[in-house]
mmCIF file of C-alpha atoms in Angstrom:
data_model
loop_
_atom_site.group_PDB
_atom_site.id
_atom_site.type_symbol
_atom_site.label_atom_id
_atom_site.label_comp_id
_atom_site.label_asym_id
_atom_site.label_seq_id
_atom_site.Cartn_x
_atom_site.Cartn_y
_atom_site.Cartn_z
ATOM 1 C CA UNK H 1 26.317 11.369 -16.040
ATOM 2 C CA UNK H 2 25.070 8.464 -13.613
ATOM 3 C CA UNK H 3 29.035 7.307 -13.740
ATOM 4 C CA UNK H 4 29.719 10.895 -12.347
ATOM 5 C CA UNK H 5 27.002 10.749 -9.511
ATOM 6 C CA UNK H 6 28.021 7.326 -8.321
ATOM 7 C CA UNK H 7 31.199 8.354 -8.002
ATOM 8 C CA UNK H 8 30.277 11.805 -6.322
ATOM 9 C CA UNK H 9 28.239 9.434 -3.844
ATOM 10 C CA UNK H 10 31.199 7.123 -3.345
ATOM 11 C CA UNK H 11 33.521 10.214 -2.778
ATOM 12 C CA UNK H 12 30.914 11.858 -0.377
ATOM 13 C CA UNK H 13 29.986 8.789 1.314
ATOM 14 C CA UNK H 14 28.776 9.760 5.435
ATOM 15 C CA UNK H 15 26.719 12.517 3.399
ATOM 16 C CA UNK H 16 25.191 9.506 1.424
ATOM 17 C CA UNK H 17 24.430 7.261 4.518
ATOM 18 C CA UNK H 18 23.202 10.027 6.487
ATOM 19 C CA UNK H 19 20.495 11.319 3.572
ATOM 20 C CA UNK H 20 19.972 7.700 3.181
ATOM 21 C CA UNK H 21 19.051 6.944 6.352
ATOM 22 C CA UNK H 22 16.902 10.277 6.761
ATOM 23 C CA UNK H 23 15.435 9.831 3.175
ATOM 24 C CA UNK H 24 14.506 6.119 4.101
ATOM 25 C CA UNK H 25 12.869 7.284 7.459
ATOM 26 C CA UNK H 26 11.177 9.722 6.088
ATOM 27 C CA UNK H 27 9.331 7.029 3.346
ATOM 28 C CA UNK H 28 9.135 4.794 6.411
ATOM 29 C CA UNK H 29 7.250 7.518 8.161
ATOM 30 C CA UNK H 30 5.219 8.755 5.385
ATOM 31 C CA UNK H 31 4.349 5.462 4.281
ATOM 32 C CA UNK H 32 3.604 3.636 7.462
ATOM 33 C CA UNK H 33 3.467 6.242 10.469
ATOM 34 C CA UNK H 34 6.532 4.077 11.794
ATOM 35 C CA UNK H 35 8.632 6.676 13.301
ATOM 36 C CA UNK H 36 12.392 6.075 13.575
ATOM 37 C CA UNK H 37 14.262 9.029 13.217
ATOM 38 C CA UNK H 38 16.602 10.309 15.962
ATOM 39 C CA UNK H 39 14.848 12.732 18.647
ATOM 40 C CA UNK H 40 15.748 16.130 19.316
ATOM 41 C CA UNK H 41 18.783 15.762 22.005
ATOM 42 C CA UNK H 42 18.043 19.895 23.293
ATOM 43 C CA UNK H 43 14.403 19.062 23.934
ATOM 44 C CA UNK H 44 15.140 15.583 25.540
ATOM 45 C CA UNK H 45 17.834 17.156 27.709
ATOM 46 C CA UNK H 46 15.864 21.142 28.511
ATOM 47 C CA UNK H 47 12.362 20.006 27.619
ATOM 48 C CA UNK H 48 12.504 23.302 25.550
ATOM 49 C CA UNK H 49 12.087 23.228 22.081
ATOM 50 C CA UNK H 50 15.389 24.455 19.971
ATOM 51 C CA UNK H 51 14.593 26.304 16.688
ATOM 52 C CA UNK H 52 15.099 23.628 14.518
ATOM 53 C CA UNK H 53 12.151 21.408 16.331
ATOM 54 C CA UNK H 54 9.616 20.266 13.851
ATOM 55 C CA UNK H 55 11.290 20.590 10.687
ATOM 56 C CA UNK H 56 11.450 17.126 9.906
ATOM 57 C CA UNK H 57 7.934 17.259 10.466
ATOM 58 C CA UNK H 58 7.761 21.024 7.940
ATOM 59 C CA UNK H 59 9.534 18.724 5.582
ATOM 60 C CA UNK H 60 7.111 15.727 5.439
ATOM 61 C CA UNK H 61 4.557 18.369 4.724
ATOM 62 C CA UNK H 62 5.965 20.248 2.148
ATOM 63 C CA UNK H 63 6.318 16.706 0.845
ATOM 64 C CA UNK H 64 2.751 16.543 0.699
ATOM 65 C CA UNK H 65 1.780 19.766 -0.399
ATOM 66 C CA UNK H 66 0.569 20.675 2.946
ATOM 67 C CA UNK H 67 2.253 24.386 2.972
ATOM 68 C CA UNK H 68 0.296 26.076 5.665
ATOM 69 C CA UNK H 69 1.163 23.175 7.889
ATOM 70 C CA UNK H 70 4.715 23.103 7.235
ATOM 71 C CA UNK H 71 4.592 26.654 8.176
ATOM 72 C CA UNK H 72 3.032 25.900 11.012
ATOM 73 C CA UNK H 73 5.182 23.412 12.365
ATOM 74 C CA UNK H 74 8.271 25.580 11.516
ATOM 75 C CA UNK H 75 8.507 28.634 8.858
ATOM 76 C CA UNK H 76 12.423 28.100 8.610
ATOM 77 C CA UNK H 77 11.898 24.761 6.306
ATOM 78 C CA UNK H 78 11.181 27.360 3.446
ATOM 79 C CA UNK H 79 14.692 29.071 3.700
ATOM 80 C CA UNK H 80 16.471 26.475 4.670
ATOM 81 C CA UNK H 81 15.381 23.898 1.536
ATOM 82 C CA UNK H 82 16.091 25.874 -0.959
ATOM 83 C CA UNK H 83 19.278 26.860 0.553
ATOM 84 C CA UNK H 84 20.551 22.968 0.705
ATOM 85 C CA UNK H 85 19.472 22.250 -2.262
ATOM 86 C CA UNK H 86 21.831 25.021 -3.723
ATOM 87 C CA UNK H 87 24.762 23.883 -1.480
ATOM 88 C CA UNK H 88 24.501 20.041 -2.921
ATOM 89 C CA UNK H 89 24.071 21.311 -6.434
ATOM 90 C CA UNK H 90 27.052 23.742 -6.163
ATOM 91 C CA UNK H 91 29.427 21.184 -3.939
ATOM 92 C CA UNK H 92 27.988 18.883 -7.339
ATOM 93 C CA UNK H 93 28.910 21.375 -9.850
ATOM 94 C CA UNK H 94 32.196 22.127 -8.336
ATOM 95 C CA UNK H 95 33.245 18.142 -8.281
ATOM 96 C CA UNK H 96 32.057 17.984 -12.023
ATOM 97 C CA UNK H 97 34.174 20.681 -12.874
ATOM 98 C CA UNK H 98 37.222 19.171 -11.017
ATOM 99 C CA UNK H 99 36.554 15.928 -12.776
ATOM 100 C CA UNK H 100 36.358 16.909 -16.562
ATOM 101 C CA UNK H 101 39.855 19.444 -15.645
ATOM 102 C CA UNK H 102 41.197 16.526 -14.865
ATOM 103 C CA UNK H 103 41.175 14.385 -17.877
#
């Protein structure tokens, strides 16, 4: 099974640098309040907020088990990770399937 996600990972591999990068942040954050991820470009350009402003910061929350937080900082982090987390698991899945077909 490992052989199978490396290989997924290998196939897939801007997905895997970009989660890298914003799983690495993310520890980097948590871990050290060093903050290096990339800014919002509609808020640094209007100086409105877009509707996806603070869920990085929903996501560090749910992270730690801070839920009325994360709801505070934006209630669309609850749809929206369960929904990715199907979509990898599926795209997953579907690779899997393609893999073992083929042998």
């Amino acid at each position: 099974m490992a052989y199978m996600v490396l290989k997924y990972l290998r196939l897939h591999w801007i997905y895997t640098i970009v989660m890298g990068y914003f799983s690495a942040a993310i520890v980097l954050y948590m871990l050290s309040d060093i903050h290096i991820l990339i800014p919002c470009l509609w808020k640094a350009v209007t100086g409105y907020e877009c509707p996806g402003c603070g869920l990085t910061t929903a996501l560090i929350a749910l992270l730690k088990m801070e839920w009325a937080y994360a709801w505070s900082a934006n209630p669309m982090i609850f749809g929206i990770v369960p929904v990715v987390i199907f979509l990898i698991l599926r795209d997953f899945w579907r690779f899997r399937q393609r893999q073992i077909d083929s042998l």
